[in-house]
Amino acid sequence: MAQAKINAKANEGRFCRSSSMADRSSRLLESLDQLELRVEALREAATAVEQEKEILLEMIHSIQNSQDMRQISDGEREELNLTANRLMGRTLTVEVSVETIRNPQQQESLKHATRIIDEVVNKFLDDLGNAKNHLMSLYSACLSEVPPGPVDQKFQSIVIGCALEDQKKIKRRLETLLRNIENSDKAIKLLEHSKGAGSKTLQQNAESKFK
């Protein structure tokens, strides 16, 4: 009888220790789950800052190369460029880096995709029209919805092999390049229009002198 009580107490102690360890493990796991949410929130916030920095630099650059900038006095343009350069310098002081964890295959896919985009960018000066069309097909390859134009199937398979974060960055880079081309096209057309209008005015003035 006494031996039975001793065994019961020993079993009870083991049960209490086991129960306590399980509770402690559960609490630790819950804490880690909460920390994981905060880590992901941190990465998302840092990525948002990265994107905001890219957008700000693009906007400053766009203003500096805008048609309006060409149609003001030299003094005003110099003053505005000083302000734009100051803003760009302050923007560049913000350093945010979100590293993406990749396996060897994803690393290779990213290198391949980057190399393809760089090759198209290097052709801008030689043939802007074809380069733009090629970029559009690369961008269409990154869309989840039905693209408006042709898709570069080879590039699409390469992008699919990249890490998800890299896929988003590739898409953003292509969007930026296409916007820059669009802005360049508009600037060239406006410049040609202003030159054409100026030539027409000069011709009219010349003709009026002979009349």
mmCIF file of N, CA and C in Angstrom, residues 42-174:
data_model
loop_
_atom_site.group_PDB
_atom_site.id
_atom_site.type_symbol
_atom_site.label_atom_id
_atom_site.label_comp_id
_atom_site.label_asym_id
_atom_site.label_seq_id
_atom_site.Cartn_x
_atom_site.Cartn_y
_atom_site.Cartn_z
ATOM 1 N N LEU A 42 8.815 44.383 -40.431
ATOM 2 C CA LEU A 42 10.039 45.182 -40.570
ATOM 3 C C LEU A 42 10.561 45.128 -42.003
ATOM 4 N N ARG A 43 10.611 43.923 -42.580
ATOM 5 C CA ARG A 43 11.087 43.775 -43.951
ATOM 6 C C ARG A 43 10.190 44.519 -44.931
ATOM 7 N N GLU A 44 8.870 44.439 -44.717
ATOM 8 C CA GLU A 44 7.933 45.140 -45.605
ATOM 9 C C GLU A 44 8.108 46.647 -45.509
ATOM 10 N N ALA A 45 8.305 47.149 -44.261
ATOM 11 C CA ALA A 45 8.505 48.585 -44.067
ATOM 12 C C ALA A 45 9.796 49.046 -44.728
ATOM 13 N N ALA A 46 10.863 48.248 -44.583
ATOM 14 C CA ALA A 46 12.147 48.602 -45.193
ATOM 15 C C ALA A 46 12.050 48.568 -46.717
ATOM 16 N N THR A 47 11.331 47.592 -47.246
ATOM 17 C CA THR A 47 11.130 47.509 -48.696
ATOM 18 C C THR A 47 10.357 48.718 -49.200
ATOM 19 N N ALA A 48 9.357 49.155 -48.423
ATOM 20 C CA ALA A 48 8.583 50.343 -48.794
ATOM 21 C C ALA A 48 9.475 51.578 -48.827
ATOM 22 N N VAL A 49 10.410 51.681 -47.883
ATOM 23 C CA VAL A 49 11.348 52.803 -47.865
ATOM 24 C C VAL A 49 12.263 52.741 -49.085
ATOM 25 N N GLU A 50 12.716 51.547 -49.434
ATOM 26 C CA GLU A 50 13.538 51.360 -50.641
ATOM 27 C C GLU A 50 12.802 51.864 -51.882
ATOM 28 N N GLN A 51 11.539 51.479 -51.990
ATOM 29 C CA GLN A 51 10.738 51.869 -53.149
ATOM 30 C C GLN A 51 10.510 53.382 -53.173
ATOM 31 N N GLU A 52 10.246 53.965 -52.001
ATOM 32 C CA GLU A 52 10.031 55.410 -51.919
ATOM 33 C C GLU A 52 11.293 56.164 -52.339
ATOM 34 N N LYS A 53 12.447 55.649 -51.949
ATOM 35 C CA LYS A 53 13.711 56.277 -52.345
ATOM 36 C C LYS A 53 13.861 56.251 -53.867
ATOM 37 N N GLU A 54 13.565 55.106 -54.480
ATOM 38 C CA GLU A 54 13.652 54.984 -55.937
ATOM 39 C C GLU A 54 12.717 55.972 -56.626
ATOM 40 N N ILE A 55 11.485 56.086 -56.097
ATOM 41 C CA ILE A 55 10.491 56.978 -56.695
ATOM 42 C C ILE A 55 10.935 58.434 -56.589
ATOM 43 N N LEU A 56 11.446 58.822 -55.417
ATOM 44 C CA LEU A 56 11.897 60.200 -55.217
ATOM 45 C C LEU A 56 13.039 60.557 -56.161
ATOM 46 N N LEU A 57 14.008 59.660 -56.290
ATOM 47 C CA LEU A 57 15.135 59.922 -57.191
ATOM 48 C C LEU A 57 14.660 60.038 -58.635
ATOM 49 N N GLU A 58 13.717 59.188 -59.010
ATOM 50 C CA GLU A 58 13.176 59.228 -60.375
ATOM 51 C C GLU A 58 12.444 60.546 -60.628
ATOM 52 N N MET A 59 11.669 61.006 -59.641
ATOM 53 C CA MET A 59 10.911 62.254 -59.801
ATOM 54 C C MET A 59 11.840 63.462 -59.893
ATOM 55 N N ILE A 60 12.886 63.472 -59.065
ATOM 56 C CA ILE A 60 13.848 64.581 -59.107
ATOM 57 C C ILE A 60 14.542 64.611 -60.466
ATOM 58 N N HIS A 61 14.964 63.432 -60.919
ATOM 59 C CA HIS A 61 15.629 63.332 -62.217
ATOM 60 C C HIS A 61 14.695 63.774 -63.341
ATOM 61 N N SER A 62 13.422 63.402 -63.225
ATOM 62 C CA SER A 62 12.441 63.766 -64.251
ATOM 63 C C SER A 62 12.255 65.281 -64.324
ATOM 64 N N ILE A 63 12.226 65.939 -63.168
ATOM 65 C CA ILE A 63 12.076 67.396 -63.141
ATOM 66 C C ILE A 63 13.287 68.068 -63.776
ATOM 67 N N GLN A 64 14.470 67.567 -63.456
ATOM 68 C CA GLN A 64 15.687 68.163 -64.003
ATOM 69 C C GLN A 64 15.752 68.050 -65.526
ATOM 70 N N ASN A 65 15.137 67.015 -66.078
ATOM 71 C CA ASN A 65 15.191 66.796 -67.523
ATOM 72 C C ASN A 65 13.875 67.123 -68.221
ATOM 73 N N SER A 66 13.004 67.828 -67.525
ATOM 74 C CA SER A 66 11.697 68.142 -68.088
ATOM 75 C C SER A 66 11.790 69.262 -69.124
ATOM 76 N N GLN A 67 10.770 69.348 -69.978
ATOM 77 C CA GLN A 67 10.715 70.405 -70.985
ATOM 78 C C GLN A 67 10.550 71.771 -70.329
ATOM 79 N N ASP A 68 9.819 71.813 -69.214
ATOM 80 C CA ASP A 68 9.642 73.085 -68.505
ATOM 81 C C ASP A 68 10.986 73.656 -68.068
ATOM 82 N N MET A 69 11.903 72.779 -67.684
ATOM 83 C CA MET A 69 13.221 73.218 -67.227
ATOM 84 C C MET A 69 13.983 73.905 -68.361
ATOM 85 N N ARG A 70 13.701 73.487 -69.606
ATOM 86 C CA ARG A 70 14.412 74.057 -70.758
ATOM 87 C C ARG A 70 13.826 75.399 -71.182
ATOM 88 N N GLN A 71 12.634 75.695 -70.692
ATOM 89 C CA GLN A 71 11.941 76.894 -71.153
ATOM 90 C C GLN A 71 11.947 78.019 -70.123
ATOM 91 N N ILE A 72 12.896 77.986 -69.207
ATOM 92 C CA ILE A 72 13.053 79.062 -68.232
ATOM 93 C C ILE A 72 14.441 79.683 -68.421
ATOM 94 N N SER A 73 14.682 80.783 -67.738
ATOM 95 C CA SER A 73 15.960 81.477 -67.907
ATOM 96 C C SER A 73 17.100 80.652 -67.318
ATOM 97 N N ASP A 74 18.304 80.935 -67.762
ATOM 98 C CA ASP A 74 19.478 80.208 -67.276
ATOM 99 C C ASP A 74 19.637 80.358 -65.767
ATOM 100 N N GLY A 75 19.383 81.571 -65.271
ATOM 101 C CA GLY A 75 19.518 81.808 -63.836
ATOM 102 C C GLY A 75 18.533 81.000 -63.019
ATOM 103 N N GLU A 76 17.275 80.971 -63.488
ATOM 104 C CA GLU A 76 16.249 80.196 -62.776
ATOM 105 C C GLU A 76 16.556 78.699 -62.845
ATOM 106 N N ARG A 77 17.010 78.248 -64.019
ATOM 107 C CA ARG A 77 17.331 76.834 -64.195
ATOM 108 C C ARG A 77 18.483 76.422 -63.280
ATOM 109 N N GLU A 78 19.489 77.275 -63.159
ATOM 110 C CA GLU A 78 20.622 76.985 -62.290
ATOM 111 C C GLU A 78 20.187 76.889 -60.832
ATOM 112 N N GLU A 79 19.305 77.811 -60.425
ATOM 113 C CA GLU A 79 18.821 77.809 -59.034
ATOM 114 C C GLU A 79 17.994 76.563 -58.735
ATOM 115 N N LEU A 80 17.127 76.188 -59.685
ATOM 116 C CA LEU A 80 16.293 75.003 -59.498
ATOM 117 C C LEU A 80 17.131 73.730 -59.496
ATOM 118 N N ASN A 81 18.161 73.689 -60.333
ATOM 119 C CA ASN A 81 19.043 72.515 -60.359
ATOM 120 C C ASN A 81 19.815 72.370 -59.056
ATOM 121 N N LEU A 82 20.197 73.487 -58.470
ATOM 122 C CA LEU A 82 20.870 73.440 -57.173
ATOM 123 C C LEU A 82 19.958 72.825 -56.115
ATOM 124 N N THR A 83 18.697 73.250 -56.147
ATOM 125 C CA THR A 83 17.719 72.692 -55.196
ATOM 126 C C THR A 83 17.494 71.206 -55.453
ATOM 127 N N ALA A 84 17.364 70.834 -56.735
ATOM 128 C CA ALA A 84 17.145 69.430 -57.093
ATOM 129 C C ALA A 84 18.340 68.570 -56.680
ATOM 130 N N ASN A 85 19.553 69.082 -56.899
ATOM 131 C CA ASN A 85 20.758 68.334 -56.511
ATOM 132 C C ASN A 85 20.859 68.184 -54.999
ATOM 133 N N ARG A 86 20.427 69.224 -54.282
ATOM 134 C CA ARG A 86 20.445 69.140 -52.818
ATOM 135 C C ARG A 86 19.470 68.058 -52.345
ATOM 136 N N LEU A 87 18.279 68.037 -52.948
ATOM 137 C CA LEU A 87 17.285 67.022 -52.576
ATOM 138 C C LEU A 87 17.765 65.617 -52.932
ATOM 139 N N MET A 88 18.416 65.501 -54.085
ATOM 140 C CA MET A 88 18.923 64.190 -54.496
ATOM 141 C C MET A 88 20.014 63.720 -53.536
ATOM 142 N N GLY A 89 20.881 64.650 -53.137
ATOM 143 C CA GLY A 89 21.934 64.298 -52.196
ATOM 144 C C GLY A 89 21.386 63.837 -50.862
ATOM 145 N N ARG A 90 20.353 64.516 -50.371
ATOM 146 C CA ARG A 90 19.747 64.127 -49.093
ATOM 147 C C ARG A 90 19.037 62.782 -49.221
ATOM 148 N N THR A 91 18.427 62.548 -50.374
ATOM 149 C CA THR A 91 17.753 61.263 -50.592
ATOM 150 C C THR A 91 18.764 60.123 -50.599
ATOM 151 N N LEU A 92 19.918 60.361 -51.208
ATOM 152 C CA LEU A 92 20.945 59.324 -51.301
ATOM 153 C C LEU A 92 21.588 59.006 -49.956
ATOM 154 N N THR A 93 21.413 59.891 -48.973
ATOM 155 C CA THR A 93 21.974 59.596 -47.645
ATOM 156 C C THR A 93 21.161 58.529 -46.916
ATOM 157 N N VAL A 94 19.967 58.248 -47.421
ATOM 158 C CA VAL A 94 19.130 57.205 -46.810
ATOM 159 C C VAL A 94 19.567 55.858 -47.363
ATOM 160 N N GLU A 95 20.122 55.037 -46.502
ATOM 161 C CA GLU A 95 20.612 53.722 -46.918
ATOM 162 C C GLU A 95 19.743 52.635 -46.287
ATOM 163 N N VAL A 96 19.021 51.903 -47.125
ATOM 164 C CA VAL A 96 18.186 50.798 -46.658
ATOM 165 C C VAL A 96 18.489 49.591 -47.536
ATOM 166 N N SER A 97 18.730 48.464 -46.906
ATOM 167 C CA SER A 97 19.050 47.261 -47.677
ATOM 168 C C SER A 97 18.271 46.072 -47.112
ATOM 169 N N VAL A 98 17.447 45.479 -47.960
ATOM 170 C CA VAL A 98 16.703 44.281 -47.581
ATOM 171 C C VAL A 98 17.249 43.116 -48.410
ATOM 172 N N GLU A 99 18.008 42.258 -47.773
ATOM 173 C CA GLU A 99 18.622 41.135 -48.477
ATOM 174 C C GLU A 99 17.598 40.019 -48.702
ATOM 175 N N THR A 100 17.649 39.452 -49.886
ATOM 176 C CA THR A 100 16.745 38.354 -50.223
ATOM 177 C C THR A 100 17.492 37.024 -50.095
ATOM 178 N N ILE A 101 16.890 36.096 -49.393
ATOM 179 C CA ILE A 101 17.494 34.763 -49.235
ATOM 180 C C ILE A 101 17.185 33.947 -50.491
ATOM 181 N N ARG A 102 18.244 33.473 -51.158
ATOM 182 C CA ARG A 102 18.066 32.743 -52.414
ATOM 183 C C ARG A 102 18.831 31.430 -52.381
ATOM 184 N N ASN A 103 18.289 30.433 -53.062
ATOM 185 C CA ASN A 103 19.050 29.206 -53.278
ATOM 186 C C ASN A 103 19.869 29.402 -54.554
ATOM 187 N N PRO A 104 20.810 28.510 -54.851
ATOM 188 C CA PRO A 104 21.680 28.686 -56.034
ATOM 189 C C PRO A 104 20.913 28.848 -57.344
ATOM 190 N N GLN A 105 19.812 28.133 -57.495
ATOM 191 C CA GLN A 105 19.030 28.231 -58.728
ATOM 192 C C GLN A 105 18.397 29.623 -58.858
ATOM 193 N N GLN A 106 17.862 30.143 -57.753
ATOM 194 C CA GLN A 106 17.255 31.476 -57.767
ATOM 195 C C GLN A 106 18.303 32.551 -58.034
ATOM 196 N N GLN A 107 19.500 32.347 -57.476
ATOM 197 C CA GLN A 107 20.596 33.297 -57.706
ATOM 198 C C GLN A 107 20.962 33.342 -59.185
ATOM 199 N N GLU A 108 21.038 32.185 -59.807
ATOM 200 C CA GLU A 108 21.383 32.100 -61.223
ATOM 201 C C GLU A 108 20.289 32.717 -62.092
ATOM 202 N N SER A 109 19.033 32.470 -61.727
ATOM 203 C CA SER A 109 17.907 33.039 -62.480
ATOM 204 C C SER A 109 17.924 34.557 -62.418
ATOM 205 N N LEU A 110 18.229 35.103 -61.238
ATOM 206 C CA LEU A 110 18.289 36.560 -61.083
ATOM 207 C C LEU A 110 19.393 37.150 -61.958
ATOM 208 N N LYS A 111 20.558 36.520 -61.965
ATOM 209 C CA LYS A 111 21.670 36.997 -62.790
ATOM 210 C C LYS A 111 21.276 36.991 -64.270
ATOM 211 N N HIS A 112 20.607 35.922 -64.686
ATOM 212 C CA HIS A 112 20.199 35.787 -66.089
ATOM 213 C C HIS A 112 19.197 36.877 -66.465
ATOM 214 N N ALA A 113 18.201 37.089 -65.611
ATOM 215 C CA ALA A 113 17.179 38.106 -65.877
ATOM 216 C C ALA A 113 17.795 39.504 -65.920
ATOM 217 N N THR A 114 18.692 39.786 -64.988
ATOM 218 C CA THR A 114 19.361 41.094 -64.944
ATOM 219 C C THR A 114 20.197 41.318 -66.197
ATOM 220 N N ARG A 115 20.872 40.284 -66.636
ATOM 221 C CA ARG A 115 21.718 40.391 -67.825
ATOM 222 C C ARG A 115 20.867 40.702 -69.070
ATOM 223 N N ILE A 116 19.705 40.078 -69.183
ATOM 224 C CA ILE A 116 18.821 40.320 -70.335
ATOM 225 C C ILE A 116 18.350 41.778 -70.352
ATOM 226 N N ILE A 117 17.934 42.282 -69.186
ATOM 227 C CA ILE A 117 17.467 43.675 -69.111
ATOM 228 C C ILE A 117 18.602 44.634 -69.440
ATOM 229 N N ASP A 118 19.786 44.376 -68.898
ATOM 230 C CA ASP A 118 20.940 45.247 -69.154
ATOM 231 C C ASP A 118 21.269 45.296 -70.643
ATOM 232 N N GLU A 119 21.156 44.159 -71.325
ATOM 233 C CA GLU A 119 21.451 44.114 -72.764
ATOM 234 C C GLU A 119 20.472 44.984 -73.545
ATOM 235 N N VAL A 120 19.198 44.962 -73.135
ATOM 236 C CA VAL A 120 18.198 45.809 -73.811
ATOM 237 C C VAL A 120 18.486 47.284 -73.547
ATOM 238 N N VAL A 121 18.819 47.609 -72.298
ATOM 239 C CA VAL A 121 19.118 49.002 -71.934
ATOM 240 C C VAL A 121 20.303 49.527 -72.740
ATOM 241 N N ASN A 122 21.296 48.697 -72.980
ATOM 242 C CA ASN A 122 22.481 49.113 -73.733
ATOM 243 C C ASN A 122 22.167 49.419 -75.198
ATOM 244 N N LYS A 123 21.002 48.980 -75.670
ATOM 245 C CA LYS A 123 20.611 49.228 -77.059
ATOM 246 C C LYS A 123 19.749 50.478 -77.215
ATOM 247 N N PHE A 124 19.491 51.182 -76.105
ATOM 248 C CA PHE A 124 18.627 52.364 -76.146
ATOM 249 C C PHE A 124 19.098 53.380 -77.188
ATOM 250 N N LEU A 125 20.389 53.705 -77.163
ATOM 251 C CA LEU A 125 20.911 54.740 -78.043
ATOM 252 C C LEU A 125 20.903 54.310 -79.502
ATOM 253 N N ASP A 126 21.065 53.018 -79.751
ATOM 254 C CA ASP A 126 21.110 52.522 -81.132
ATOM 255 C C ASP A 126 19.727 52.452 -81.762
ATOM 256 N N ASP A 127 18.754 51.941 -81.001
ATOM 257 C CA ASP A 127 17.408 51.761 -81.556
ATOM 258 C C ASP A 127 16.394 51.820 -80.417
ATOM 259 N N LEU A 128 15.966 53.024 -80.083
ATOM 260 C CA LEU A 128 15.066 53.219 -78.943
ATOM 261 C C LEU A 128 13.720 52.532 -79.149
ATOM 262 N N GLY A 129 13.224 52.557 -80.397
ATOM 263 C CA GLY A 129 11.913 51.968 -80.685
ATOM 264 C C GLY A 129 11.881 50.473 -80.417
ATOM 265 N N ASN A 130 12.856 49.747 -80.968
ATOM 266 C CA ASN A 130 12.917 48.305 -80.758
ATOM 267 C C ASN A 130 13.206 47.956 -79.309
ATOM 268 N N ALA A 131 14.043 48.775 -78.668
ATOM 269 C CA ALA A 131 14.373 48.542 -77.259
ATOM 270 C C ALA A 131 13.112 48.691 -76.397
ATOM 271 N N LYS A 132 12.299 49.675 -76.727
ATOM 272 C CA LYS A 132 11.054 49.885 -75.977
ATOM 273 C C LYS A 132 10.111 48.699 -76.156
ATOM 274 N N ASN A 133 9.977 48.219 -77.386
ATOM 275 C CA ASN A 133 9.109 47.070 -77.644
ATOM 276 C C ASN A 133 9.604 45.827 -76.912
ATOM 277 N N HIS A 134 10.927 45.651 -76.895
ATOM 278 C CA HIS A 134 11.503 44.501 -76.203
ATOM 279 C C HIS A 134 11.230 44.597 -74.700
ATOM 280 N N LEU A 135 11.390 45.808 -74.145
ATOM 281 C CA LEU A 135 11.109 46.009 -72.719
ATOM 282 C C LEU A 135 9.643 45.718 -72.408
ATOM 283 N N MET A 136 8.760 46.106 -73.306
ATOM 284 C CA MET A 136 7.325 45.844 -73.100
ATOM 285 C C MET A 136 7.044 44.352 -73.039
ATOM 286 N N SER A 137 7.726 43.575 -73.889
ATOM 287 C CA SER A 137 7.519 42.123 -73.882
ATOM 288 C C SER A 137 8.094 41.499 -72.607
ATOM 289 N N LEU A 138 9.189 42.087 -72.098
ATOM 290 C CA LEU A 138 9.755 41.609 -70.834
ATOM 291 C C LEU A 138 8.815 41.948 -69.678
ATOM 292 N N TYR A 139 8.275 43.149 -69.721
ATOM 293 C CA TYR A 139 7.357 43.573 -68.661
ATOM 294 C C TYR A 139 6.079 42.727 -68.674
ATOM 295 N N SER A 140 5.574 42.434 -69.862
ATOM 296 C CA SER A 140 4.371 41.591 -69.984
ATOM 297 C C SER A 140 4.614 40.214 -69.383
ATOM 298 N N ALA A 141 5.861 39.747 -69.448
ATOM 299 C CA ALA A 141 6.208 38.434 -68.886
ATOM 300 C C ALA A 141 6.120 38.428 -67.363
ATOM 301 N N CYS A 142 6.107 39.620 -66.754
ATOM 302 C CA CYS A 142 6.062 39.714 -65.287
ATOM 303 C C CYS A 142 4.648 39.918 -64.750
ATOM 304 N N LEU A 143 3.673 40.065 -65.650
ATOM 305 C CA LEU A 143 2.303 40.347 -65.221
ATOM 306 C C LEU A 143 1.557 39.064 -64.893
ATOM 307 N N SER A 144 0.756 39.131 -63.821
ATOM 308 C CA SER A 144 -0.045 37.965 -63.448
ATOM 309 C C SER A 144 -1.338 37.927 -64.259
ATOM 310 N N GLU A 145 -1.841 39.127 -64.627
ATOM 311 C CA GLU A 145 -3.048 39.174 -65.448
ATOM 312 C C GLU A 145 -2.679 39.042 -66.925
ATOM 313 N N VAL A 146 -3.710 39.005 -67.774
ATOM 314 C CA VAL A 146 -3.474 38.855 -69.214
ATOM 315 C C VAL A 146 -2.787 40.114 -69.730
ATOM 316 N N PRO A 147 -1.593 39.987 -70.322
ATOM 317 C CA PRO A 147 -0.849 41.167 -70.781
ATOM 318 C C PRO A 147 -1.471 41.783 -72.021
ATOM 319 N N PRO A 148 -1.263 43.094 -72.226
ATOM 320 C CA PRO A 148 -1.846 43.772 -73.389
ATOM 321 C C PRO A 148 -1.112 43.489 -74.688
ATOM 322 N N GLY A 149 0.124 42.989 -74.588
ATOM 323 C CA GLY A 149 0.921 42.760 -75.786
ATOM 324 C C GLY A 149 1.643 41.432 -75.751
ATOM 325 N N PRO A 150 2.599 41.246 -76.658
ATOM 326 C CA PRO A 150 3.351 39.987 -76.708
ATOM 327 C C PRO A 150 4.183 39.757 -75.450
ATOM 328 N N VAL A 151 4.409 38.478 -75.149
ATOM 329 C CA VAL A 151 5.153 38.091 -73.945
ATOM 330 C C VAL A 151 6.434 37.369 -74.356
ATOM 331 N N ASP A 152 7.522 37.746 -73.712
ATOM 332 C CA ASP A 152 8.777 37.039 -73.923
ATOM 333 C C ASP A 152 8.753 35.774 -73.054
ATOM 334 N N GLN A 153 8.426 34.646 -73.684
ATOM 335 C CA GLN A 153 8.227 33.390 -72.947
ATOM 336 C C GLN A 153 9.507 32.923 -72.250
ATOM 337 N N LYS A 154 10.630 33.111 -72.916
ATOM 338 C CA LYS A 154 11.904 32.689 -72.328
ATOM 339 C C LYS A 154 12.192 33.486 -71.051
ATOM 340 N N PHE A 155 11.977 34.802 -71.130
ATOM 341 C CA PHE A 155 12.208 35.659 -69.968
ATOM 342 C C PHE A 155 11.231 35.312 -68.847
ATOM 343 N N GLN A 156 10.001 34.986 -69.212
ATOM 344 C CA GLN A 156 8.993 34.629 -68.212
ATOM 345 C C GLN A 156 9.421 33.406 -67.408
ATOM 346 N N SER A 157 9.948 32.398 -68.091
ATOM 347 C CA SER A 157 10.392 31.186 -67.392
ATOM 348 C C SER A 157 11.575 31.479 -66.479
ATOM 349 N N ILE A 158 12.420 32.425 -66.885
ATOM 350 C CA ILE A 158 13.570 32.808 -66.049
ATOM 351 C C ILE A 158 13.088 33.532 -64.795
ATOM 352 N N VAL A 159 12.143 34.451 -64.960
ATOM 353 C CA VAL A 159 11.621 35.222 -63.826
ATOM 354 C C VAL A 159 10.914 34.317 -62.827
ATOM 355 N N ILE A 160 10.186 33.332 -63.333
ATOM 356 C CA ILE A 160 9.488 32.391 -62.451
ATOM 357 C C ILE A 160 10.488 31.654 -61.569
ATOM 358 N N GLY A 161 11.696 31.455 -62.069
ATOM 359 C CA GLY A 161 12.734 30.771 -61.299
ATOM 360 C C GLY A 161 13.381 31.644 -60.239
ATOM 361 N N CYS A 162 13.057 32.951 -60.216
ATOM 362 C CA CYS A 162 13.629 33.871 -59.230
ATOM 363 C C CYS A 162 12.834 33.826 -57.925
ATOM 364 N N ALA A 163 13.455 34.303 -56.849
ATOM 365 C CA ALA A 163 12.746 34.437 -55.577
ATOM 366 C C ALA A 163 11.620 35.460 -55.746
ATOM 367 N N LEU A 164 10.558 35.321 -54.949
ATOM 368 C CA LEU A 164 9.375 36.179 -55.090
ATOM 369 C C LEU A 164 9.735 37.657 -54.958
ATOM 370 N N GLU A 165 10.588 37.995 -53.992
ATOM 371 C CA GLU A 165 10.990 39.396 -53.811
ATOM 372 C C GLU A 165 11.742 39.909 -55.034
ATOM 373 N N ASP A 166 12.561 39.066 -55.633
ATOM 374 C CA ASP A 166 13.301 39.456 -56.838
ATOM 375 C C ASP A 166 12.356 39.648 -58.023
ATOM 376 N N GLN A 167 11.321 38.836 -58.104
ATOM 377 C CA GLN A 167 10.330 38.998 -59.174
ATOM 378 C C GLN A 167 9.692 40.384 -59.105
ATOM 379 N N LYS A 168 9.367 40.820 -57.887
ATOM 380 C CA LYS A 168 8.762 42.150 -57.708
ATOM 381 C C LYS A 168 9.744 43.253 -58.087
ATOM 382 N N LYS A 169 11.015 43.078 -57.720
ATOM 383 C CA LYS A 169 12.029 44.089 -58.041
ATOM 384 C C LYS A 169 12.271 44.175 -59.549
ATOM 385 N N ILE A 170 12.276 43.032 -60.214
ATOM 386 C CA ILE A 170 12.453 43.011 -61.676
ATOM 387 C C ILE A 170 11.307 43.760 -62.344
ATOM 388 N N LYS A 171 10.096 43.512 -61.883
ATOM 389 C CA LYS A 171 8.927 44.188 -62.447
ATOM 390 C C LYS A 171 9.006 45.690 -62.224
ATOM 391 N N ARG A 172 9.419 46.108 -61.007
ATOM 392 C CA ARG A 172 9.531 47.541 -60.709
ATOM 393 C C ARG A 172 10.601 48.204 -61.582
ATOM 394 N N ARG A 173 11.701 47.503 -61.801
ATOM 395 C CA ARG A 173 12.763 48.074 -62.633
ATOM 396 C C ARG A 173 12.278 48.289 -64.064
ATOM 397 N N LEU A 174 11.548 47.316 -64.582
ATOM 398 C CA LEU A 174 11.023 47.446 -65.942
ATOM 399 C C LEU A 174 10.005 48.581 -66.030
#
